[in-house]
mmCIF file of C-alpha atoms in Angstrom:
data_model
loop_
_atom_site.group_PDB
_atom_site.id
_atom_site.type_symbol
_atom_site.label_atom_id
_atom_site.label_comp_id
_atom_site.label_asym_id
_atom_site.label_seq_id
_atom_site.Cartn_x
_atom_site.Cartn_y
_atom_site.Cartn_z
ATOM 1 C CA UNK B 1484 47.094 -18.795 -189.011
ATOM 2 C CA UNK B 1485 46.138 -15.726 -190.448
ATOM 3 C CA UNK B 1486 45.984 -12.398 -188.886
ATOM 4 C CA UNK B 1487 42.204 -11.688 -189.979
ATOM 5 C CA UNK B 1488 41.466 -15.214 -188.569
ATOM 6 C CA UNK B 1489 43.428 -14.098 -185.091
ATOM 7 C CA UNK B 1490 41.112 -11.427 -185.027
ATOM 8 C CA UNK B 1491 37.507 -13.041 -185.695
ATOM 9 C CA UNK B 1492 38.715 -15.759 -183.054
ATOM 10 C CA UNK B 1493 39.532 -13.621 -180.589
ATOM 11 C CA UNK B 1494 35.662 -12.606 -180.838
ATOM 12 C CA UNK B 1495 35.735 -9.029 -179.840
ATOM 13 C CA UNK B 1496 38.732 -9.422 -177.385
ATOM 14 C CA UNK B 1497 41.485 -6.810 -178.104
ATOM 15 C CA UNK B 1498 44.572 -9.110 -178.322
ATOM 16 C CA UNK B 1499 48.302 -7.978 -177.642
ATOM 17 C CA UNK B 1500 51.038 -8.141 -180.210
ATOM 18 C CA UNK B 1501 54.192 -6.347 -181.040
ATOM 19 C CA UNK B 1502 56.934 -5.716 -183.691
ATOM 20 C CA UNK B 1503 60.592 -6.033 -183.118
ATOM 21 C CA UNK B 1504 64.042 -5.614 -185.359
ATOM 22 C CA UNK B 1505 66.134 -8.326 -186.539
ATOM 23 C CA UNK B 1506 69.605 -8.982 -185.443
ATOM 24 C CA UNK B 1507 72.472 -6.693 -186.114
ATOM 25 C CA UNK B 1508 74.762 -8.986 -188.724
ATOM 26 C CA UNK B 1509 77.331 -10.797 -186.452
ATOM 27 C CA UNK B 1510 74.635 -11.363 -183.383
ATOM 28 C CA UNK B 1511 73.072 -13.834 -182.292
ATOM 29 C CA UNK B 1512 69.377 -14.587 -182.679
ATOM 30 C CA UNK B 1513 69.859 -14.858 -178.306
ATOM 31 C CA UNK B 1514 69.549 -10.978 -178.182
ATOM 32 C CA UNK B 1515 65.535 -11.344 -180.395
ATOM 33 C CA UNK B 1516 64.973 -14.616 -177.328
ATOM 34 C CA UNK B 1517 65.745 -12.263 -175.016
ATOM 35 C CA UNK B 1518 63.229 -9.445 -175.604
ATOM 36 C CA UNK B 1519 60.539 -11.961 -176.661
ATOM 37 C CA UNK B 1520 61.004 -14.253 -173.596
ATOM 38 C CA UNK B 1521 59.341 -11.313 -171.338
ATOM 39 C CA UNK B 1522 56.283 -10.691 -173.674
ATOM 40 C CA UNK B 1523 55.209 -14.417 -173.884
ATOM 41 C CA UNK B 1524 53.094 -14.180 -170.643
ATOM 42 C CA UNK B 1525 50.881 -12.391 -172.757
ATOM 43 C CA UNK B 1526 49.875 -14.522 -175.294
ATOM 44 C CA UNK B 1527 50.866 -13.018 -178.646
ATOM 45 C CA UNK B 1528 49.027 -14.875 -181.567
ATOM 46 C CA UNK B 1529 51.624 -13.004 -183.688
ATOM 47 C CA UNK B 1530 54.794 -11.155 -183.592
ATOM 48 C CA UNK B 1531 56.178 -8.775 -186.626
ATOM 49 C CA UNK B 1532 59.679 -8.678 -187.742
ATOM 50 C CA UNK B 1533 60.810 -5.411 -189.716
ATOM 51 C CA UNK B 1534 62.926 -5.405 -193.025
ATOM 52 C CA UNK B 1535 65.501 -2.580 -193.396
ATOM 53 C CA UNK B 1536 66.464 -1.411 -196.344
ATOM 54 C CA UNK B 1537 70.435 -1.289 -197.298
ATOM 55 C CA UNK B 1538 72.187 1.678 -197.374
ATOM 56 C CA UNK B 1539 75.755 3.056 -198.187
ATOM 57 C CA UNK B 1540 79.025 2.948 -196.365
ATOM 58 C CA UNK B 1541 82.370 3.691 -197.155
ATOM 59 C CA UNK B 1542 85.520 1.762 -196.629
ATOM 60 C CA UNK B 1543 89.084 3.271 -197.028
ATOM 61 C CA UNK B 1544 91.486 1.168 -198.860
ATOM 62 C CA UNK B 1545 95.392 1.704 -198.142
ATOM 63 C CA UNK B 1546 95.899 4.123 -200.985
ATOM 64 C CA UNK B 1547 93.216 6.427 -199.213
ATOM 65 C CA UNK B 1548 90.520 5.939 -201.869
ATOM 66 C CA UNK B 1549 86.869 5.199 -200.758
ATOM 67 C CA UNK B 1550 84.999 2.934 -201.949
ATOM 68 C CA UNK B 1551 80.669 3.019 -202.050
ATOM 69 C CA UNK B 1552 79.568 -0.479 -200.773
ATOM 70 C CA UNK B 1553 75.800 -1.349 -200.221
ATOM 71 C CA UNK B 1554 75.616 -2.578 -196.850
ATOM 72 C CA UNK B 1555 72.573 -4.668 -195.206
ATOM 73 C CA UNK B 1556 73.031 -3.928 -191.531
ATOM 74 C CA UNK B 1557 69.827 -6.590 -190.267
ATOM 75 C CA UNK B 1558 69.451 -8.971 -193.401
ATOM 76 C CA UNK B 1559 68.140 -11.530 -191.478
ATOM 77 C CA UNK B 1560 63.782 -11.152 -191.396
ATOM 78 C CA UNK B 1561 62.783 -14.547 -193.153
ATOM 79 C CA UNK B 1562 65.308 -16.285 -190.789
ATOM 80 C CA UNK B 1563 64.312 -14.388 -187.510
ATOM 81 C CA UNK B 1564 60.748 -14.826 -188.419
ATOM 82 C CA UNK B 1565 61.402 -18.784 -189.113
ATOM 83 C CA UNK B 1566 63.229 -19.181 -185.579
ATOM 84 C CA UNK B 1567 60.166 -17.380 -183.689
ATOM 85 C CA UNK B 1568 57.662 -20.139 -185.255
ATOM 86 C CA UNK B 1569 59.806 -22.699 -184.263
ATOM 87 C CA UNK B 1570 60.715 -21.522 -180.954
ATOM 88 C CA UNK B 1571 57.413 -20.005 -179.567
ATOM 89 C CA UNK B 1572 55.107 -21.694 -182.156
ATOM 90 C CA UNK B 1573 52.959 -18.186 -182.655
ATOM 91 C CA UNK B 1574 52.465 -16.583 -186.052
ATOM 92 C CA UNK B 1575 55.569 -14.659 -187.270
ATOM 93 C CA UNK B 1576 54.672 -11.369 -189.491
ATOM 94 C CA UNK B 1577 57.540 -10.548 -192.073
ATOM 95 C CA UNK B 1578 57.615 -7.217 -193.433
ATOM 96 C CA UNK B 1579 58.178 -6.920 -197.339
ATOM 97 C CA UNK B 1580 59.307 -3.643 -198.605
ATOM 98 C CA UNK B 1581 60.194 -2.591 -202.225
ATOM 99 C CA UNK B 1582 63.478 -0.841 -201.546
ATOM 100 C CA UNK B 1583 66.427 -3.068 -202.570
ATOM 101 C CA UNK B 1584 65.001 -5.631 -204.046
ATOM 102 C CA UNK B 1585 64.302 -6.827 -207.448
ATOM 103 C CA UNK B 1586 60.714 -7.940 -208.650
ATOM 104 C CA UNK B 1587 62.478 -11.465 -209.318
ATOM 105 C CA UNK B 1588 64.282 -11.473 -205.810
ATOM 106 C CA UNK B 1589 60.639 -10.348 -204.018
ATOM 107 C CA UNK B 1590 59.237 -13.480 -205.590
ATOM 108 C CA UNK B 1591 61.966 -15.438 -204.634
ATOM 109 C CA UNK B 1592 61.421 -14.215 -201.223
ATOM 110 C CA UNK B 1593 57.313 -14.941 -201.360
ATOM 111 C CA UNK B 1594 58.379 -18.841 -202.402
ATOM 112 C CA UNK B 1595 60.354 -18.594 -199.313
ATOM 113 C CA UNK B 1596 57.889 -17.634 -196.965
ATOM 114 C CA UNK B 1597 55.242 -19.794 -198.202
ATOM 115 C CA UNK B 1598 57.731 -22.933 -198.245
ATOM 116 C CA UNK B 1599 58.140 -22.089 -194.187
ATOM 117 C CA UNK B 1600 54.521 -22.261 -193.379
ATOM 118 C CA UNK B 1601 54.276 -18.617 -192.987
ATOM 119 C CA UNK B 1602 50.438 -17.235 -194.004
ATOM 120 C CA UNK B 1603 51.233 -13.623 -193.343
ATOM 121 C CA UNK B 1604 52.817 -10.401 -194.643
ATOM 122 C CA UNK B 1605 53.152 -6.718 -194.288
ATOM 123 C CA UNK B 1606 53.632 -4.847 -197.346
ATOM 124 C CA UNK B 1607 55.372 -1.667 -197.158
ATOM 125 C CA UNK B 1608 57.075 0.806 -199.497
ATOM 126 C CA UNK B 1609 59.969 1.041 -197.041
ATOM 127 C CA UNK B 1610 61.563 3.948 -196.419
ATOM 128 C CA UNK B 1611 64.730 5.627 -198.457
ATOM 129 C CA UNK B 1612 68.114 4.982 -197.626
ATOM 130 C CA UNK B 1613 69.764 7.576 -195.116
ATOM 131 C CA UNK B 1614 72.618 8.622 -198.365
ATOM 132 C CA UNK B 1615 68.997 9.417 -200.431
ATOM 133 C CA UNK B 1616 67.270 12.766 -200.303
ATOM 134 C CA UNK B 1617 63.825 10.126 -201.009
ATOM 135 C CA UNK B 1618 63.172 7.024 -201.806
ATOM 136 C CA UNK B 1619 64.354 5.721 -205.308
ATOM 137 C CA UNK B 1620 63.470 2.862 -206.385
ATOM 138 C CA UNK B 1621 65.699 -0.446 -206.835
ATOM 139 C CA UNK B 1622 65.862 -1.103 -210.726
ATOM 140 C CA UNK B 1623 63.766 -3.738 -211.645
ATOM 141 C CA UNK B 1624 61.993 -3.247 -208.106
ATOM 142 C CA UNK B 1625 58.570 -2.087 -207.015
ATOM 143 C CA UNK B 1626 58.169 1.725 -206.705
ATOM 144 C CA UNK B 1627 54.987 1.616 -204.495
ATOM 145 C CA UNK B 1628 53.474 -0.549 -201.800
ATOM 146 C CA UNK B 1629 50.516 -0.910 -203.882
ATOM 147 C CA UNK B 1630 52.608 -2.393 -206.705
ATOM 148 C CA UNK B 1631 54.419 -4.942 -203.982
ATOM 149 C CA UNK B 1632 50.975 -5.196 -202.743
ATOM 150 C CA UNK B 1633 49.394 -6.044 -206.371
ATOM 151 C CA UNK B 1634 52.608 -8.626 -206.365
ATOM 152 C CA UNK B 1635 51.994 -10.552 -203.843
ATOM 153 C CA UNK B 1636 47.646 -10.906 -204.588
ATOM 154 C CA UNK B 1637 48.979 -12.050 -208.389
ATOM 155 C CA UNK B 1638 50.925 -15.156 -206.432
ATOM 156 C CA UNK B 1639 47.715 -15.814 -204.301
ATOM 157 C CA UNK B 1640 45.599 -15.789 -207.815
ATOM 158 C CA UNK B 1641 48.457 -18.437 -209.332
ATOM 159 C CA UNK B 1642 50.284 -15.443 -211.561
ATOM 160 C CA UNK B 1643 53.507 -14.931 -211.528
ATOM 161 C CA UNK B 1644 56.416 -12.852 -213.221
ATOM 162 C CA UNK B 1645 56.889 -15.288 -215.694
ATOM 163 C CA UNK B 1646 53.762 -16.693 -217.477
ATOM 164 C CA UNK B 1647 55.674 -19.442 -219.112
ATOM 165 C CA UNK B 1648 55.224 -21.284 -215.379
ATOM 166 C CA UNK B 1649 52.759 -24.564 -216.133
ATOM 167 C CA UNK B 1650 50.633 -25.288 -212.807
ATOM 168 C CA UNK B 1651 51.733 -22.761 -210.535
ATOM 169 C CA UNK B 1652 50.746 -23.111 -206.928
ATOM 170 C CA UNK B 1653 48.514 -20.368 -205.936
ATOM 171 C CA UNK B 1654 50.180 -18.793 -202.492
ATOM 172 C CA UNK B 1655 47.301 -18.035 -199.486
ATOM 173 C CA UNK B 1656 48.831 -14.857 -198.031
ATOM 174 C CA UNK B 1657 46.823 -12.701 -195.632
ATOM 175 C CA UNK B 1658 48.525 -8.873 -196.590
ATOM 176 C CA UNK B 1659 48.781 -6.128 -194.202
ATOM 177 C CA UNK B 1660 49.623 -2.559 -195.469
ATOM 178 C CA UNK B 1661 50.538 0.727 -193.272
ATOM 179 C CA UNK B 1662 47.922 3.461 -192.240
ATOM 180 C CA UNK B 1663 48.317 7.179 -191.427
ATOM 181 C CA UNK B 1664 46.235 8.667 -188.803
ATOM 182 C CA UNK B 1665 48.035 11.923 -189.522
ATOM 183 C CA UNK B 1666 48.890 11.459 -193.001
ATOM 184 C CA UNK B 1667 51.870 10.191 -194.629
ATOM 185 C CA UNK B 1668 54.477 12.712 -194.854
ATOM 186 C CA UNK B 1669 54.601 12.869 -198.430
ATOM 187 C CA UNK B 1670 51.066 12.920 -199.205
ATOM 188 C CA UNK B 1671 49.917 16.218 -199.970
ATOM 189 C CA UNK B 1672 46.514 16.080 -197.815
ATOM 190 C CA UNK B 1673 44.734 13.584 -195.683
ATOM 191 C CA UNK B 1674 41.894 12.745 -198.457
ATOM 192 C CA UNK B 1675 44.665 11.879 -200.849
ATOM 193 C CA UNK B 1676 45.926 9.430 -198.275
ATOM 194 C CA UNK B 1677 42.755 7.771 -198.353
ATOM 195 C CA UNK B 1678 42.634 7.249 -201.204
ATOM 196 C CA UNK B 1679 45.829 5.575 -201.954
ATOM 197 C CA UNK B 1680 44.661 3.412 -198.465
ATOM 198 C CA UNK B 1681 40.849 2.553 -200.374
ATOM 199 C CA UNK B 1682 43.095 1.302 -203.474
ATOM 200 C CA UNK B 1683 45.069 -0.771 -201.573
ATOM 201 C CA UNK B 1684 42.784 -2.249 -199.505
ATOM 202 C CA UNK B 1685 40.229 -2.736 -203.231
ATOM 203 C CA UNK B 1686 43.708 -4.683 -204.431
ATOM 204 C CA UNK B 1687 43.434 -7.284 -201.720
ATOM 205 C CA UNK B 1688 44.772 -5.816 -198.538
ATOM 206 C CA UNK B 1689 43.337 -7.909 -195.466
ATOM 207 C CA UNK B 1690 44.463 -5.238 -192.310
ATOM 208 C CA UNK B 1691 45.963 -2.439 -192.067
ATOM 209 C CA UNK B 1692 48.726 -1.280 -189.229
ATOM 210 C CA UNK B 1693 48.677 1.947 -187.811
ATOM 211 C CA UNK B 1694 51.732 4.698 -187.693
ATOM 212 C CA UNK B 1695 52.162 5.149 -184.040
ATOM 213 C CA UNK B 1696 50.422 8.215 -182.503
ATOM 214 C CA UNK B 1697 49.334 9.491 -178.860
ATOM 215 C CA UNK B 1698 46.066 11.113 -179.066
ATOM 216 C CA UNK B 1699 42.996 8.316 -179.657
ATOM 217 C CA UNK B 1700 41.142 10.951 -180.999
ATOM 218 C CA UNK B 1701 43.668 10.788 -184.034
ATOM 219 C CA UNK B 1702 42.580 7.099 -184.516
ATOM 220 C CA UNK B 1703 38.798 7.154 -184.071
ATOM 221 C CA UNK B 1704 38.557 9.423 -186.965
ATOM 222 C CA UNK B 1705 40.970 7.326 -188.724
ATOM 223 C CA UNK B 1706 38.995 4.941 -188.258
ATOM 224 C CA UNK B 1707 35.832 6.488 -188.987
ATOM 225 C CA UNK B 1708 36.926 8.383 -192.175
ATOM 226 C CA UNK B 1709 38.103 4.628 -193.557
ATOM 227 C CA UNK B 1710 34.909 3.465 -193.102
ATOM 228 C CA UNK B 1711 32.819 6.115 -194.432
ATOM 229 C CA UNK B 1712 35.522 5.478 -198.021
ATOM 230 C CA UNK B 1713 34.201 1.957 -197.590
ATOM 231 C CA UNK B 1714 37.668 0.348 -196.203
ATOM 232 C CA UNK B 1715 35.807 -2.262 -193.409
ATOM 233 C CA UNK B 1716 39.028 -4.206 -193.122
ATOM 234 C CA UNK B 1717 40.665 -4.694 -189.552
ATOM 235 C CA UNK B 1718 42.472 -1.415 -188.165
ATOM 236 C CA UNK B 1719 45.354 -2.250 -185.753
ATOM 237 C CA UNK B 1720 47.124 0.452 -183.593
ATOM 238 C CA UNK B 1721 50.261 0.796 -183.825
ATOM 239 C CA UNK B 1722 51.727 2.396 -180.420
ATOM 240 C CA UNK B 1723 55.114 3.439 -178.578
ATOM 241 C CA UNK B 1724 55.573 4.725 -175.272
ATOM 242 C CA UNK B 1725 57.721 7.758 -174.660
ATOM 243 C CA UNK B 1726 60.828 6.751 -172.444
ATOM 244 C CA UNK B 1727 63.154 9.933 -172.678
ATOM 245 C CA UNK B 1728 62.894 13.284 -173.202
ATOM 246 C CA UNK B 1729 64.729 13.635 -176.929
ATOM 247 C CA UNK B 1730 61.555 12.057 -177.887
ATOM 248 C CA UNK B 1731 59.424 14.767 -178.272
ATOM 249 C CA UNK B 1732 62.062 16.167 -180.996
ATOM 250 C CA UNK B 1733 62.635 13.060 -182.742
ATOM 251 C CA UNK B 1734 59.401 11.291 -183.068
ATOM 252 C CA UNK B 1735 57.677 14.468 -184.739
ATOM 253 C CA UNK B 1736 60.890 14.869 -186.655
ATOM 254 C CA UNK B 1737 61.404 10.660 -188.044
ATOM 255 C CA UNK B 1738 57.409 10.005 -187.940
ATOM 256 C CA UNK B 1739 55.746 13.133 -188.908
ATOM 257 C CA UNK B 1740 53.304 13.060 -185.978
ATOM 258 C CA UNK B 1741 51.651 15.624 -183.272
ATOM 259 C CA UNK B 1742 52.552 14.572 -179.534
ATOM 260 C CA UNK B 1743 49.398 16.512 -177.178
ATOM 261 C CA UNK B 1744 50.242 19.301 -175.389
ATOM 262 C CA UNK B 1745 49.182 18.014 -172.015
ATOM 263 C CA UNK B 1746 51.708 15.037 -172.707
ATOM 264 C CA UNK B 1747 54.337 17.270 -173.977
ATOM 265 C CA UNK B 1748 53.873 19.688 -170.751
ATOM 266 C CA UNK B 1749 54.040 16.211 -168.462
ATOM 267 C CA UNK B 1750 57.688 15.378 -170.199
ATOM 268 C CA UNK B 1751 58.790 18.852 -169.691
ATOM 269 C CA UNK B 1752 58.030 19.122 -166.088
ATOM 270 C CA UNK B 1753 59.761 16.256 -165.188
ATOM 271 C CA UNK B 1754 63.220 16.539 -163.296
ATOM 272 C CA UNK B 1755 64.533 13.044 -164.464
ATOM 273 C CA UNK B 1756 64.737 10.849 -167.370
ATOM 274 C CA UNK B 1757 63.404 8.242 -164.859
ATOM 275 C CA UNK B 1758 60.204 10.262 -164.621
ATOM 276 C CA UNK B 1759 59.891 10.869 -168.090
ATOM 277 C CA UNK B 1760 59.761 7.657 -168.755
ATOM 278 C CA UNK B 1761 56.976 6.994 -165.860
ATOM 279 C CA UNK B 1762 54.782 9.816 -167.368
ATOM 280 C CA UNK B 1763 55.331 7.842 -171.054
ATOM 281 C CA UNK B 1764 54.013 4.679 -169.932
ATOM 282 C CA UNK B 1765 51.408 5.770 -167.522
ATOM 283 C CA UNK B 1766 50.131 8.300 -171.136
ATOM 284 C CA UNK B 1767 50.072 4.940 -173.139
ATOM 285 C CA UNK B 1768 48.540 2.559 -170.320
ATOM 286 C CA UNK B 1769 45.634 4.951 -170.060
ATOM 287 C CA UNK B 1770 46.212 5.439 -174.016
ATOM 288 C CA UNK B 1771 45.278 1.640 -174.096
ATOM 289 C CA UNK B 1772 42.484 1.598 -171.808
ATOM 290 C CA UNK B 1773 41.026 3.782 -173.801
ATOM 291 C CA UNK B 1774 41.419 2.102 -177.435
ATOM 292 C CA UNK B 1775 40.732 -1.356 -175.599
ATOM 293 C CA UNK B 1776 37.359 -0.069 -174.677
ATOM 294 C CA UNK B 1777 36.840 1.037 -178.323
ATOM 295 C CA UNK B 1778 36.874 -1.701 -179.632
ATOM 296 C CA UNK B 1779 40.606 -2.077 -181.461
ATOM 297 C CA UNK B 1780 41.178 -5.597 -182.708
ATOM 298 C CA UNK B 1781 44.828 -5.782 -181.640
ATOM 299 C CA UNK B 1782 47.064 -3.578 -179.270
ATOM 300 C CA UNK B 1783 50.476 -3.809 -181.866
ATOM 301 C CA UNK B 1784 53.526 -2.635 -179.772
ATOM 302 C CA UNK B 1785 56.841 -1.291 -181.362
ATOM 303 C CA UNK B 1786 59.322 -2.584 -179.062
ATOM 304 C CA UNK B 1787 62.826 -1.670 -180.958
ATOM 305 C CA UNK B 1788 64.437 -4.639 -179.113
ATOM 306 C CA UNK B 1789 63.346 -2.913 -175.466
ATOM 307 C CA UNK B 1790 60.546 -4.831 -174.082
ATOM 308 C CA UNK B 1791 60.509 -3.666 -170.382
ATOM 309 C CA UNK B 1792 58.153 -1.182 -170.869
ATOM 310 C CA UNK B 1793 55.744 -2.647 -172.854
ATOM 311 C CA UNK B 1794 55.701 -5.532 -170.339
ATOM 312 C CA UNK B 1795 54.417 -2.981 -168.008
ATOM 313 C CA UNK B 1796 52.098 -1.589 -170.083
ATOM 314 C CA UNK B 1797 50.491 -4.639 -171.070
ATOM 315 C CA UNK B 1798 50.517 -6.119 -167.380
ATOM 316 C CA UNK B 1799 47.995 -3.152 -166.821
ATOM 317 C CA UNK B 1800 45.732 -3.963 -169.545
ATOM 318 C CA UNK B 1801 45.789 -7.504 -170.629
#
């Protein structure tokens, strides 16, 4: 089922989902079963796998030379997303992204998805490998979400790369794309944001997913400021508790986002990583209340394979 459909089901109820990482290469899909298993209680209608991009290592042959090798570190999404349906019969999200992949191949890909019964996507530009000062993009490959995005709403429309197709199927994808409550890091100000957001959503986008942040007031004018620009699609939060103290360093540094100074001050005054982590989930359990009673369509948890706390979070508002 679609995500949009979820939503108008549900009626008005905020309903719970989250987003998790595939396996490492060499695991087992046991260790995705595992940090599921916990969350099922509360009723998911979906649950989003990421895609990583590959990056660089180096391997050291016996003459001491190095050698460059791209290296896919969690290659399997369309797989991982393909066991959840068949294990927990919910909705599976896949996310698409442009890096490392050919036009062709992100076709290929689509075909995929569609042939497994799975109605949605989110569309992202992906971020650049850790060797890259930015992103560059793979030859042949999409250099902007809104061209993946454009992609994918030519396959629903029966257009594909190659026109010489007779009778193409037309796909039926519902297509999330990413939102910035405090701007995207490489957008030079907030109204330029928008309007890369209004031009995606105009393309076809369905939802959007929120960067994570921890002050609702960040979102409600997110959310206001889309629909004043006329973007009335479905705006999900995307949230993370704090559990440790590096945190507050590395979220603002990886995510580009503010943390409040009264939550800062509460990490800082504790005497334990135990408490930190107490004073992150109590932040985002009132954090929830709060965008519950707003109105948000979906609470959308990033779990990073670690669903303990988000089982308490939820236990408190679902």
């Amino acid at each position: 089922m679609k995500i949009i459909d979820h939503i108008n089901n549900a009626e008005g109820k905020t309903l719970f989902s989250f987003e998790l990482l595939p396996p490492i290469k060499g695991q087992s899909i046991k260790g995705i079963f595992d940090a599921i298993d916990p969350l099922m209680e509360f009723n998911p209608p979906f649950i989003d796998v990421t895609y990583l991009r590959e990056d660089y290592i180096y391997k050291q042959h016996a003459n001491g030379l190095l050698e460059k090798v791209a290296y896919r570190k969690r290659p399997s999404t369309v797989a991982t997303c393909a066991a959840i349906m068949n294990k927990y019969k919910v909705d599976a999200v896949p996310h698409l992204i442009c890096g490392g992949f050919t036009k062709d191949e992100t076709e290929n890909a689509l075909i995929d998805l569609q042939f497994l019964g799975i109605d949605n996507v989110l569309v992202l530009r992906g971020d650049a490998r850790k060797s890259d000062n930015g992103f560059i993009p793979t030859p042949n490959g999409h250099a902007y979400a809104s061209e993946l995005l454009q992609h994918v709403v030519n396959m629903n429309n029966g257009k594909y790369l190659h026109d010489d197709m007779e009778s193409a199927e037309k796909t039926d994808f519902c297509i999330g794309v990413a939102g910035y409550p405090e701007k995207h890091f490489e957008s030079p100000n907030l109204d330029t944001d928008f309007k890369y957001l209004k031009h995606k959503v105009d393309t076809g986008a369905d939802f959007i997913v929120t960067q994570m942040f921890f002050d609702n007031k960040k979102y409600a004018e997110f959310v206001e400021k889309c629909r004043t620009n006329g973007i009335n699609v479905p705006i999900i939060p995307g949230l993370k508790p704090i559990t440790n103290s590096k945190q507050l360093i590395s979220l603002p540094k990886i995510f580009h986002l503010d943390i409040p100074l009264e939550l800062t001050e509460a990490v800082q005054s504790c005497k334990s990583e135990k408490e930190v982590k107490e004073v992150g989930i109590e932040w985002m359990i009132n954090q929830c209340k709060e965008l519950k009673a707003m109105g948000a369509p979906v609470l959308h948890f990033y779990t990073m394979g670690n669903p303990e706390p988000t089982k308490r979070i939820a236990r408190a508002i679902f």
